[in-house]
């Protein structure tokens, strides 16, 4: 199976900060990489699909980039509602999620 | 409006078989590209994808759990059922079902709220 890693595992940031989360795959997944946001006690929410396509209704401060094995999720200006855990997920082969990155308040 | 709702027992004993049902509305599992996945999340841990069934009745399973999983669908009832055999306390988790779009990405665009399952004697 394709293994996914994320870095950092957690980060502390302030409202207005630019935040970047990295996701790496153990082998190429082309652009079949999706990003989700999860808040405590809630189901995950799709943010970005196929590496860089913004899901309908998701604010434009979220963006994704990358291909092959290296991907990034960027929040251009962190808002209070963005404090959450973020997961990447590859869909190139048997689906797998990354371990998550928790974004909390500095 | 697309919705999914998970249902099943809240408590199961070790070695028992767990049966979870995902009841959905707002889309058809006979439409090309439509799939339903099951995903779980142990307390304070990461998401783990378990299984997927597609519009053509193809089934895919997590490599590590495939000997214990069976996924099926009833399109007349708009339901997808997941069974997990030989339950163990490490299977304690919130179980989610999610609509999965295979055309163009394999992404899970709508999720149910999840159902919590505790495995304990």
Coordinates of N, CA and C in Angstrom, one line a residue:
Chain A
X1 N 0.8 -1.2 0.0 CA 0.0 0.0 0.0 C 0.9 1.3 0.0
X2 N 0.3 2.3 -0.5 CA 1.0 3.6 -0.5 C 0.9 4.2 0.9
X3 N 2.1 4.6 1.5 CA 2.1 5.2 2.8 C 2.1 6.7 2.6
X4 N 1.4 7.4 3.5 CA 1.3 8.8 3.5 C 1.9 9.4 4.7
X5 N 2.8 10.4 4.6 CA 3.3 11.1 5.8 C 2.9 12.6 5.7
X6 N 2.8 13.2 6.8 CA 2.5 14.7 6.9 C 3.4 15.4 7.8
X7 N 3.8 16.6 7.4 CA 4.6 17.4 8.3 C 4.1 18.8 8.3
X8 N 4.2 19.5 9.4 CA 4.5 18.9 10.7 C 3.3 18.1 11.2
X9 N 3.5 17.4 12.3 CA 2.3 16.7 12.9 C 1.4 17.6 13.7
X10 N 2.0 18.7 14.1 CA 1.2 19.8 14.7 C 1.9 21.1 14.6
X11 N 1.1 22.2 14.6 CA 1.7 23.5 14.5 C 0.8 24.5 15.3
X12 N 1.5 25.5 15.8 CA 0.7 26.6 16.4 C 0.9 27.9 15.6
X13 N -0.3 28.5 15.4 CA -0.3 29.7 14.5 C -1.3 30.7 15.0
X14 N -1.2 31.9 14.5 CA -2.1 33.0 14.9 C -3.0 33.3 13.7
X15 N -4.1 33.9 14.1 CA -5.0 34.4 13.1 C -4.2 35.4 12.1
X16 N -4.4 35.1 10.8 CA -3.7 36.0 9.8 C -2.5 35.3 9.3
X17 N -2.0 34.3 10.0 CA -0.7 33.7 9.5 C -1.0 32.9 8.2
X18 N 0.1 32.8 7.5 CA 0.1 31.8 6.3 C 0.6 30.5 6.8
X19 N -0.2 29.5 6.6 CA 0.1 28.1 7.1 C 0.3 27.2 5.9
X20 N 1.4 26.4 6.0 CA 1.6 25.4 4.9 C 1.8 24.0 5.6
X21 N 1.1 23.0 5.1 CA 1.2 21.7 5.5 C 1.7 20.8 4.3
X22 N 2.6 19.9 4.6 CA 3.2 19.1 3.6 C 2.7 17.6 3.7
X23 N 2.4 17.0 2.6 CA 2.0 15.6 2.6 C 2.9 14.9 1.6
X24 N 3.5 13.8 1.9 CA 4.4 13.0 1.1 C 3.9 11.6 0.9
X25 N 3.9 11.1 -0.3 CA 3.5 9.7 -0.6 C 4.8 8.8 -0.8
X26 N 4.6 7.5 -0.4 CA 5.8 6.6 -0.5 C 6.1 6.3 -1.9
X27 N 5.2 6.5 -2.8 CA 5.4 6.4 -4.3 C 4.5 7.4 -5.0
X28 N 4.7 7.5 -6.3 CA 3.9 8.5 -7.0 C 2.5 8.2 -7.0
X29 N 1.7 9.3 -6.7 CA 0.2 9.2 -6.7 C -0.3 10.1 -7.8
X30 N 0.6 10.5 -8.7 CA 0.2 11.5 -9.8 C -0.4 12.7 -9.1
X31 N -1.6 13.1 -9.4 CA -2.3 14.2 -8.7 C -3.5 13.7 -7.9
X32 N -3.5 12.4 -7.6 CA -4.7 11.8 -6.9 C -4.5 12.0 -5.4
X33 N -4.6 13.3 -5.0 CA -4.3 13.6 -3.6 C -5.4 14.6 -3.2
X34 N -6.0 14.3 -2.1 CA -7.1 15.1 -1.6 C -6.9 15.5 -0.1
X35 N -7.4 16.7 0.3 CA -7.2 17.2 1.6 C -8.6 17.4 2.3
X36 N -8.6 17.1 3.6 CA -9.8 17.2 4.4 C -9.4 18.0 5.7
X37 N -10.5 18.6 6.2 CA -10.4 19.4 7.5 C -11.3 18.7 8.5
X38 N -10.9 18.4 9.7 CA -11.7 17.8 10.7 C -11.6 18.6 12.0
X39 N -12.8 19.0 12.5 CA -12.9 19.7 13.8 C -13.3 18.7 14.8
X40 N -13.0 18.9 16.1 CA -13.3 17.9 17.2 C -14.7 17.5 17.2
X41 N -15.0 16.2 17.2 CA -16.4 15.7 17.3 C -17.2 15.8 16.0
X42 N -16.5 16.2 14.9 CA -17.2 16.4 13.7 C -16.6 15.5 12.6
X43 N -17.4 15.2 11.6 CA -16.9 14.4 10.5 C -16.0 15.3 9.6
X44 N -15.0 14.6 8.9 CA -14.1 15.4 8.1 C -14.9 16.1 6.9
X45 N -14.3 17.1 6.4 CA -14.9 17.9 5.3 C -13.8 18.0 4.2
X46 N -14.3 17.8 3.0 CA -13.4 17.8 1.9 C -13.1 19.3 1.6
X47 N -11.8 19.6 1.4 CA -11.3 20.9 1.1 C -10.8 21.0 -0.4
X48 N -9.9 20.1 -0.7 CA -9.2 20.1 -2.0 C -9.2 18.7 -2.6
X49 N -9.5 18.6 -3.9 CA -9.4 17.3 -4.5 C -8.5 17.3 -5.7
X50 N -8.0 16.2 -6.1 CA -7.0 16.1 -7.2 C -6.0 17.2 -7.1
X51 N -5.4 17.3 -5.9 CA -4.2 18.1 -5.6 C -4.5 19.6 -5.5
X52 N -5.3 20.2 -6.4 CA -5.4 21.6 -6.4 C -6.8 22.2 -6.7
X53 N -7.8 21.3 -6.8 CA -9.2 21.7 -7.1 C -9.9 22.0 -5.8
X54 N -10.4 23.2 -5.7 CA -11.1 23.7 -4.5 C -12.6 23.1 -4.5
X55 N -12.9 22.4 -3.5 CA -14.3 21.9 -3.3 C -15.2 23.1 -3.2
X56 N -16.4 22.9 -3.8 CA -17.4 24.0 -3.8 C -17.7 24.4 -2.3
X57 N -17.8 25.7 -2.1 CA -18.1 26.3 -0.8 C -16.9 26.5 0.1
X58 N -15.8 26.0 -0.3 CA -14.6 26.1 0.5 C -13.9 27.5 0.2
X59 N -13.6 28.2 1.3 CA -13.0 29.6 1.0 C -11.7 29.5 0.2
X60 N -11.5 30.6 -0.6 CA -10.4 30.6 -1.5 C -9.0 30.8 -0.8
X61 N -9.0 31.0 0.5 CA -7.8 31.1 1.3 C -7.1 29.7 1.3
X62 N -7.9 28.6 1.1 CA -7.3 27.3 1.0 C -6.8 27.0 -0.4
X63 N -5.6 26.5 -0.5 CA -5.1 26.1 -1.9 C -4.3 24.8 -1.7
X64 N -4.2 24.1 -2.8 CA -3.3 22.9 -2.8 C -2.5 22.9 -4.0
X65 N -1.3 22.2 -3.9 CA -0.4 22.1 -5.0 C 0.4 20.8 -4.9
X66 N 1.1 20.5 -6.0 CA 1.9 19.3 -5.9 C 1.5 18.2 -6.9
X67 N 2.4 17.3 -7.1 CA 2.2 16.1 -7.9 C 3.3 15.1 -7.6
X68 N 3.0 13.9 -8.0 CA 4.0 12.8 -7.8 C 3.9 12.3 -6.3
X69 N 4.9 12.8 -5.6 CA 5.0 12.3 -4.2 C 4.9 13.5 -3.2
X70 N 5.0 14.7 -3.6 CA 5.1 15.9 -2.7 C 3.9 16.8 -2.9
X71 N 3.2 17.1 -1.9 CA 2.0 18.0 -2.0 C 2.0 19.0 -0.8
X72 N 1.3 20.1 -1.0 CA 1.2 21.0 0.1 C -0.3 21.6 0.1
X73 N -0.7 21.8 1.3 CA -1.9 22.6 1.6 C -1.5 23.9 2.2
X74 N -2.0 25.0 1.6 CA -1.7 26.3 2.1 C -3.0 27.0 2.5
X75 N -2.9 27.6 3.7 CA -4.0 28.5 4.2 C -3.4 29.9 4.1
X76 N -3.9 30.8 3.3 CA -3.1 32.0 3.0 C -3.2 33.0 4.2
X77 N -4.3 33.0 4.9 CA -4.5 33.9 6.0 C -5.4 33.1 7.0
X78 N -4.9 32.6 8.0 CA -5.6 31.7 9.0 C -6.7 32.4 9.7
X79 N -7.9 31.8 9.7 CA -9.0 32.4 10.3 C -9.4 31.6 11.6
X80 N -10.1 32.1 12.5 CA -10.4 31.4 13.7 C -11.1 30.1 13.5
X81 N -11.9 30.0 12.4 CA -12.6 28.7 12.2 C -11.7 27.7 11.5
X82 N -10.4 28.0 11.2 CA -9.5 27.1 10.6 C -8.7 26.2 11.6
X83 N -8.8 26.5 12.8 CA -8.1 25.7 13.8 C -8.8 24.3 13.8
X84 N -8.0 23.3 13.4 CA -8.6 22.0 13.1 C -7.4 21.0 12.8
X85 N -7.8 19.8 12.5 CA -6.8 18.8 12.0 C -7.0 18.6 10.6
X86 N -5.9 18.5 9.8 CA -6.0 18.4 8.4 C -5.3 17.1 8.0
X87 N -6.0 16.4 7.1 CA -5.6 15.1 6.6 C -5.4 15.1 5.1
X88 N -4.4 14.5 4.6 CA -4.3 14.2 3.1 C -4.7 12.7 2.9
X89 N -5.1 12.5 1.7 CA -5.6 11.1 1.3 C -5.3 10.9 -0.1
X90 N -4.6 9.8 -0.4 CA -4.4 9.4 -1.8 C -5.4 8.5 -2.4
X91 N -5.7 8.7 -3.6 CA -6.7 7.8 -4.3 C -6.1 7.2 -5.6
X92 N -4.8 7.1 -5.6 CA -4.1 6.5 -6.8 C -4.3 5.0 -6.8
X93 N -4.2 4.4 -5.6 CA -4.5 3.0 -5.5 C -5.3 2.8 -4.2
X94 N -5.2 1.6 -3.6 CA -6.0 1.4 -2.3 C -5.9 2.7 -1.5
X95 N -7.1 3.2 -1.1 CA -7.1 4.5 -0.5 C -6.4 4.5 0.9
X96 N -5.6 5.5 1.1 CA -5.0 5.7 2.4 C -4.9 7.2 2.8
X97 N -5.0 7.4 4.1 CA -4.9 8.7 4.7 C -3.6 9.0 5.3
X98 N -3.2 10.2 5.4 CA -2.0 10.6 6.2 C -2.4 10.6 7.6
X99 N -1.4 10.8 8.5 CA -1.6 10.8 9.9 C -2.2 12.0 10.5
X100 N -2.3 13.1 9.7 CA -3.0 14.3 10.2 C -2.0 15.4 10.7
X101 N -2.4 16.6 10.5 CA -1.7 17.8 11.1 C -2.6 18.6 11.9
X102 N -2.3 18.8 13.2 CA -3.2 19.6 14.0 C -2.7 21.0 14.0
X103 N -3.6 21.9 13.7 CA -3.3 23.4 13.7 C -4.1 24.0 14.9
X104 N -3.3 24.5 15.8 CA -3.9 25.1 17.0 C -3.4 26.5 17.2
X105 N -4.0 27.2 18.2 CA -3.8 28.6 18.4 C -2.5 28.8 19.1
X106 N -1.7 29.7 18.6 CA -0.4 30.1 19.3 C -0.8 30.9 20.5
Chain B
X1 N -30.2 17.5 -2.0 CA -29.2 17.5 -1.0 C -28.8 16.0 -0.7
X2 N -27.5 15.9 -0.7 CA -26.9 14.5 -0.4 C -26.7 14.4 1.1
X3 N -27.2 13.3 1.6 CA -27.0 13.0 3.0 C -26.7 11.5 3.2
X4 N -25.9 11.2 4.2 CA -25.6 9.8 4.6 C -25.7 9.7 6.1
X5 N -26.2 8.5 6.5 CA -26.4 8.3 8.0 C -26.0 6.9 8.3
X6 N -25.1 6.8 9.3 CA -24.6 5.5 9.7 C -25.5 5.0 10.9
X7 N -25.7 3.7 10.9 CA -26.4 3.1 12.0 C -25.8 1.7 12.3
X8 N -26.0 1.3 13.6 CA -25.4 0.0 14.0 C -25.4 0.0 15.5
X9 N -24.9 -1.1 16.1 CA -24.8 -1.2 17.6 C -23.8 -0.3 18.1
X10 N -24.0 0.2 19.3 CA -23.0 1.1 20.0 C -22.0 0.2 20.7
X11 N -22.4 -1.0 21.1 CA -21.5 -1.8 21.9 C -21.5 -3.2 21.3
X12 N -20.4 -3.8 21.1 CA -20.3 -5.2 20.7 C -19.2 -5.9 21.6
X13 N -19.3 -7.2 21.7 CA -18.4 -7.9 22.5 C -17.2 -8.4 21.6
X14 N -16.1 -8.6 22.2 CA -15.0 -9.2 21.5 C -15.4 -10.5 20.8
X15 N -14.9 -10.8 19.7 CA -15.1 -11.9 18.8 C -16.4 -11.8 18.0
X16 N -17.3 -10.9 18.4 CA -18.6 -10.8 17.6 C -18.4 -10.1 16.3
X17 N -19.4 -10.2 15.4 CA -19.4 -9.6 14.1 C -20.2 -8.3 14.2
X18 N -19.6 -7.2 13.7 CA -20.3 -5.9 13.7 C -20.9 -5.7 12.3
X19 N -22.1 -5.3 12.3 CA -22.8 -4.9 11.0 C -23.2 -3.5 11.1
X20 N -22.7 -2.7 10.2 CA -23.0 -1.3 10.1 C -23.8 -1.0 8.8
X21 N -24.7 -0.1 8.9 CA -25.5 0.3 7.7 C -25.4 1.8 7.4
X22 N -25.2 2.1 6.2 CA -25.1 3.5 5.7 C -26.4 3.7 4.8
X23 N -27.2 4.6 5.3 CA -28.4 4.9 4.5 C -28.2 6.3 3.9
X24 N -28.4 6.4 2.6 CA -28.1 7.6 1.9 C -29.2 8.1 1.1
X25 N -29.2 9.4 0.7 CA -30.2 10.0 -0.1 C -29.5 11.1 -0.9
X26 N -30.2 11.4 -2.0 CA -29.7 12.5 -2.9 C -28.8 12.1 -4.0
X27 N -28.5 10.8 -4.1 CA -27.7 10.3 -5.2 C -28.0 8.9 -5.4
X28 N -27.6 8.3 -6.5 CA -27.9 6.9 -6.8 C -26.6 6.2 -6.9
X29 N -26.5 5.0 -6.3 CA -25.3 4.2 -6.4 C -25.3 3.3 -7.7
X30 N -26.2 3.7 -8.6 CA -26.2 3.1 -9.9 C -25.6 4.0 -11.0
X31 N -25.3 5.2 -10.5 CA -24.8 6.3 -11.4 C -23.3 6.0 -11.6
X32 N -22.8 6.1 -12.8 CA -21.4 5.9 -13.0 C -20.5 6.9 -12.2
X33 N -19.5 6.3 -11.6 CA -18.6 7.2 -10.8 C -19.0 7.3 -9.3
X34 N -20.2 6.9 -9.0 CA -20.6 7.0 -7.6 C -20.2 5.8 -6.8
X35 N -19.6 6.0 -5.6 CA -19.2 5.0 -4.7 C -19.5 5.4 -3.3
X36 N -19.5 4.4 -2.4 CA -19.6 4.7 -1.0 C -18.4 4.0 -0.3
X37 N -17.7 4.8 0.6 CA -16.6 4.3 1.4 C -17.0 4.2 2.9
X38 N -16.3 3.3 3.6 CA -16.4 3.3 5.0 C -15.0 3.7 5.5
X39 N -15.0 4.5 6.6 CA -13.8 5.0 7.2 C -14.0 5.0 8.7
X40 N -12.9 4.7 9.4 CA -13.1 4.7 10.9 C -12.0 5.6 11.5
X41 N -12.3 5.9 12.8 CA -11.3 6.8 13.5 C -11.4 6.4 15.0
X42 N -10.4 5.7 15.4 CA -10.3 5.4 16.9 C -10.1 6.7 17.7
X43 N -10.5 6.7 18.9 CA -10.4 7.9 19.7 C -9.0 8.5 19.7
X44 N -9.0 9.8 19.3 CA -7.8 10.6 19.3 C -6.8 10.1 18.3
X45 N -7.2 9.4 17.3 CA -6.3 8.9 16.3 C -6.7 9.3 14.9
X46 N -6.0 8.9 13.9 CA -6.2 9.3 12.5 C -7.3 8.5 11.9
X47 N -7.7 9.1 10.7 CA -8.7 8.4 9.9 C -8.1 7.2 9.3
X48 N -8.9 6.1 9.1 CA -8.4 4.9 8.5 C -9.5 4.5 7.5
X49 N -9.2 4.4 6.2 CA -10.1 4.0 5.2 C -10.3 2.4 5.3
X50 N -11.5 1.9 5.2 CA -11.7 0.5 5.3 C -12.2 -0.2 4.0
X51 N -13.1 0.4 3.3 CA -13.7 -0.3 2.2 C -14.5 0.6 1.3
X52 N -14.7 0.2 0.1 CA -15.4 1.0 -0.9 C -16.2 0.1 -1.8
X53 N -17.4 0.5 -2.2 CA -18.2 -0.2 -3.2 C -18.6 0.8 -4.2
X54 N -18.6 0.4 -5.5 CA -18.9 1.3 -6.5 C -20.2 1.0 -7.2
X55 N -20.5 1.8 -8.2 CA -21.8 1.7 -8.9 C -21.9 0.4 -9.7
X56 N -20.8 -0.2 -10.0 CA -20.8 -1.4 -10.8 C -20.6 -2.6 -9.9
X57 N -20.7 -2.4 -8.6 CA -20.6 -3.4 -7.5 C -19.2 -3.9 -7.3
X58 N -18.2 -3.2 -7.8 CA -16.8 -3.6 -7.5 C -16.6 -3.2 -6.1
X59 N -15.7 -4.0 -5.4 CA -15.5 -3.8 -4.0 C -14.0 -3.7 -3.8
X60 N -13.6 -2.8 -2.9 CA -12.1 -2.7 -2.6 C -12.0 -2.6 -1.1
X61 N -10.9 -3.2 -0.6 CA -10.8 -3.3 0.9 C -9.4 -2.9 1.3
X62 N -9.3 -2.4 2.6 CA -8.0 -2.1 3.2 C -7.2 -3.4 3.2
X63 N -6.0 -3.3 2.8 CA -5.1 -4.5 2.8 C -5.0 -5.1 4.2
X64 N -4.9 -4.3 5.2 CA -4.6 -4.9 6.5 C -5.9 -5.5 7.1
X65 N -7.1 -5.2 6.6 CA -8.3 -5.7 7.3 C -9.2 -6.5 6.3
X66 N -8.7 -6.7 5.1 CA -9.6 -7.3 4.1 C -10.1 -8.7 4.4
X67 N -9.4 -9.4 5.3 CA -9.9 -10.8 5.6 C -11.1 -10.7 6.6
X68 N -11.3 -9.5 7.2 CA -12.4 -9.4 8.1 C -13.6 -8.5 7.6
X69 N -13.4 -7.9 6.5 CA -14.4 -7.0 6.0 C -15.3 -7.5 4.8
X70 N -16.5 -7.2 4.8 CA -17.4 -7.4 3.7 C -18.3 -6.2 3.5
X71 N -18.3 -5.7 2.3 CA -19.1 -4.5 1.9 C -20.1 -5.0 0.9
X72 N -21.3 -4.5 1.0 CA -22.4 -4.8 0.1 C -23.3 -3.6 -0.1
X73 N -24.2 -3.7 -1.1 CA -25.1 -2.6 -1.3 C -26.5 -3.1 -1.6
X74 N -27.5 -2.3 -1.3 CA -28.9 -2.6 -1.7 C -29.4 -1.3 -2.3
X75 N -29.3 -1.3 -3.6 CA -29.7 0.0 -4.3 C -31.1 0.3 -4.2
X76 N -32.0 -0.7 -4.0 CA -33.4 -0.4 -3.9 C -33.7 0.3 -2.5
X77 N -32.8 0.1 -1.6 CA -33.0 0.7 -0.3 C -32.1 1.9 0.0
X78 N -31.2 2.2 -1.0 CA -30.2 3.2 -0.9 C -29.3 2.9 0.4
X79 N -28.9 1.7 0.5 CA -28.1 1.4 1.7 C -26.8 0.6 1.3
X80 N -25.8 0.9 2.1 CA -24.5 0.1 2.0 C -24.2 -0.5 3.4
X81 N -23.9 -1.7 3.4 CA -23.7 -2.5 4.6 C -22.2 -2.9 4.7
X82 N -21.6 -2.7 5.9 CA -20.3 -3.2 6.1 C -20.3 -4.2 7.3
X83 N -19.7 -5.3 7.1 CA -19.6 -6.2 8.3 C -18.1 -6.4 8.6
X84 N -17.8 -6.4 9.9 CA -16.5 -6.7 10.3 C -16.5 -7.8 11.3
X85 N -15.8 -8.9 11.0 CA -15.8 -10.1 11.8 C -14.8 -10.0 12.9
X86 N -15.0 -10.9 13.9 CA -14.0 -11.0 15.0 C -13.5 -9.7 15.6
X87 N -14.5 -8.9 16.1 CA -14.2 -7.6 16.6 C -13.3 -7.7 17.9
X88 N -12.5 -6.7 18.1 CA -11.5 -6.6 19.1 C -11.6 -5.2 19.7
X89 N -11.2 -5.1 21.0 CA -11.2 -3.7 21.6 C -10.5 -2.7 20.7
X90 N -9.4 -3.1 20.0 CA -8.7 -2.1 19.2 C -9.6 -1.6 18.0
X91 N -10.7 -2.2 17.8 CA -11.7 -1.8 16.7 C -12.6 -0.7 17.3
X92 N -12.5 -0.4 18.5 CA -13.3 0.7 19.1 C -13.0 2.0 18.3
X93 N -14.0 2.6 17.8 CA -13.8 3.8 16.9 C -15.2 4.4 16.5
X94 N -15.1 5.6 15.9 CA -16.2 6.2 15.2 C -16.1 5.7 13.8
X95 N -17.2 5.2 13.3 CA -17.2 4.7 11.9 C -18.1 5.6 11.0
X96 N -17.5 6.0 9.9 CA -18.1 7.0 9.0 C -18.4 6.3 7.7
X97 N -19.5 6.6 7.0 CA -19.6 6.3 5.6 C -19.5 7.7 4.8
X98 N -19.1 7.6 3.6 CA -18.9 8.8 2.8 C -19.1 8.5 1.3
X99 N -19.8 9.4 0.7 CA -19.9 9.3 -0.8 C -18.5 9.5 -1.4
X100 N -18.2 8.7 -2.3 CA -16.9 8.8 -2.9 C -17.0 8.9 -4.4
X101 N -16.3 9.9 -5.0 CA -16.5 10.1 -6.4 C -15.2 9.5 -7.1
X102 N -15.4 8.5 -7.9 CA -14.3 7.9 -8.5 C -13.9 8.5 -9.8
X103 N -14.9 9.2 -10.4 CA -14.5 9.8 -11.7 C -13.8 11.1 -11.4
X104 N -12.5 11.1 -11.7 CA -11.8 12.4 -11.5 C -11.2 12.6 -10.1
X105 N -11.1 11.5 -9.3 CA -10.3 11.8 -8.1 C -10.4 10.9 -6.9
X106 N -11.4 10.1 -6.8 CA -11.5 9.2 -5.6 C -11.6 9.9 -4.3
X107 N -12.3 11.0 -4.3 CA -12.4 11.8 -3.1 C -13.8 11.7 -2.5
X108 N -13.8 11.9 -1.2 CA -15.0 11.7 -0.4 C -15.6 13.1 -0.1
X109 N -16.7 13.4 -0.8 CA -17.2 14.7 -0.8 C -18.3 15.0 0.1
X110 N -19.0 13.9 0.6 CA -20.1 14.1 1.6 C -19.9 13.0 2.6
X111 N -20.0 13.3 3.8 CA -19.8 12.3 4.9 C -21.0 12.3 5.8
X112 N -21.2 11.1 6.4 CA -22.2 11.0 7.5 C -21.6 11.5 8.8
X113 N -22.4 11.6 9.8 CA -22.0 12.1 11.1 C -21.1 11.1 11.9
X114 N -21.2 9.9 11.5 CA -20.5 8.9 12.2 C -21.3 8.2 13.2
X115 N -20.9 6.9 13.5 CA -21.5 6.2 14.6 C -20.4 5.6 15.5
X116 N -20.5 5.7 16.8 CA -19.4 5.2 17.6 C -19.7 3.8 18.1
X117 N -18.7 3.0 17.9 CA -18.8 1.6 18.3 C -17.7 1.3 19.4
X118 N -18.1 0.7 20.5 CA -17.2 0.3 21.5 C -17.2 -1.2 21.6
X119 N -16.0 -1.7 21.6 CA -15.8 -3.2 21.7 C -15.3 -3.5 23.1
X120 N -16.2 -4.2 23.9 CA -15.9 -4.5 25.3 C -16.7 -5.6 25.8
X121 N -16.2 -6.4 26.6 CA -16.9 -7.5 27.2 C -17.7 -7.1 28.4

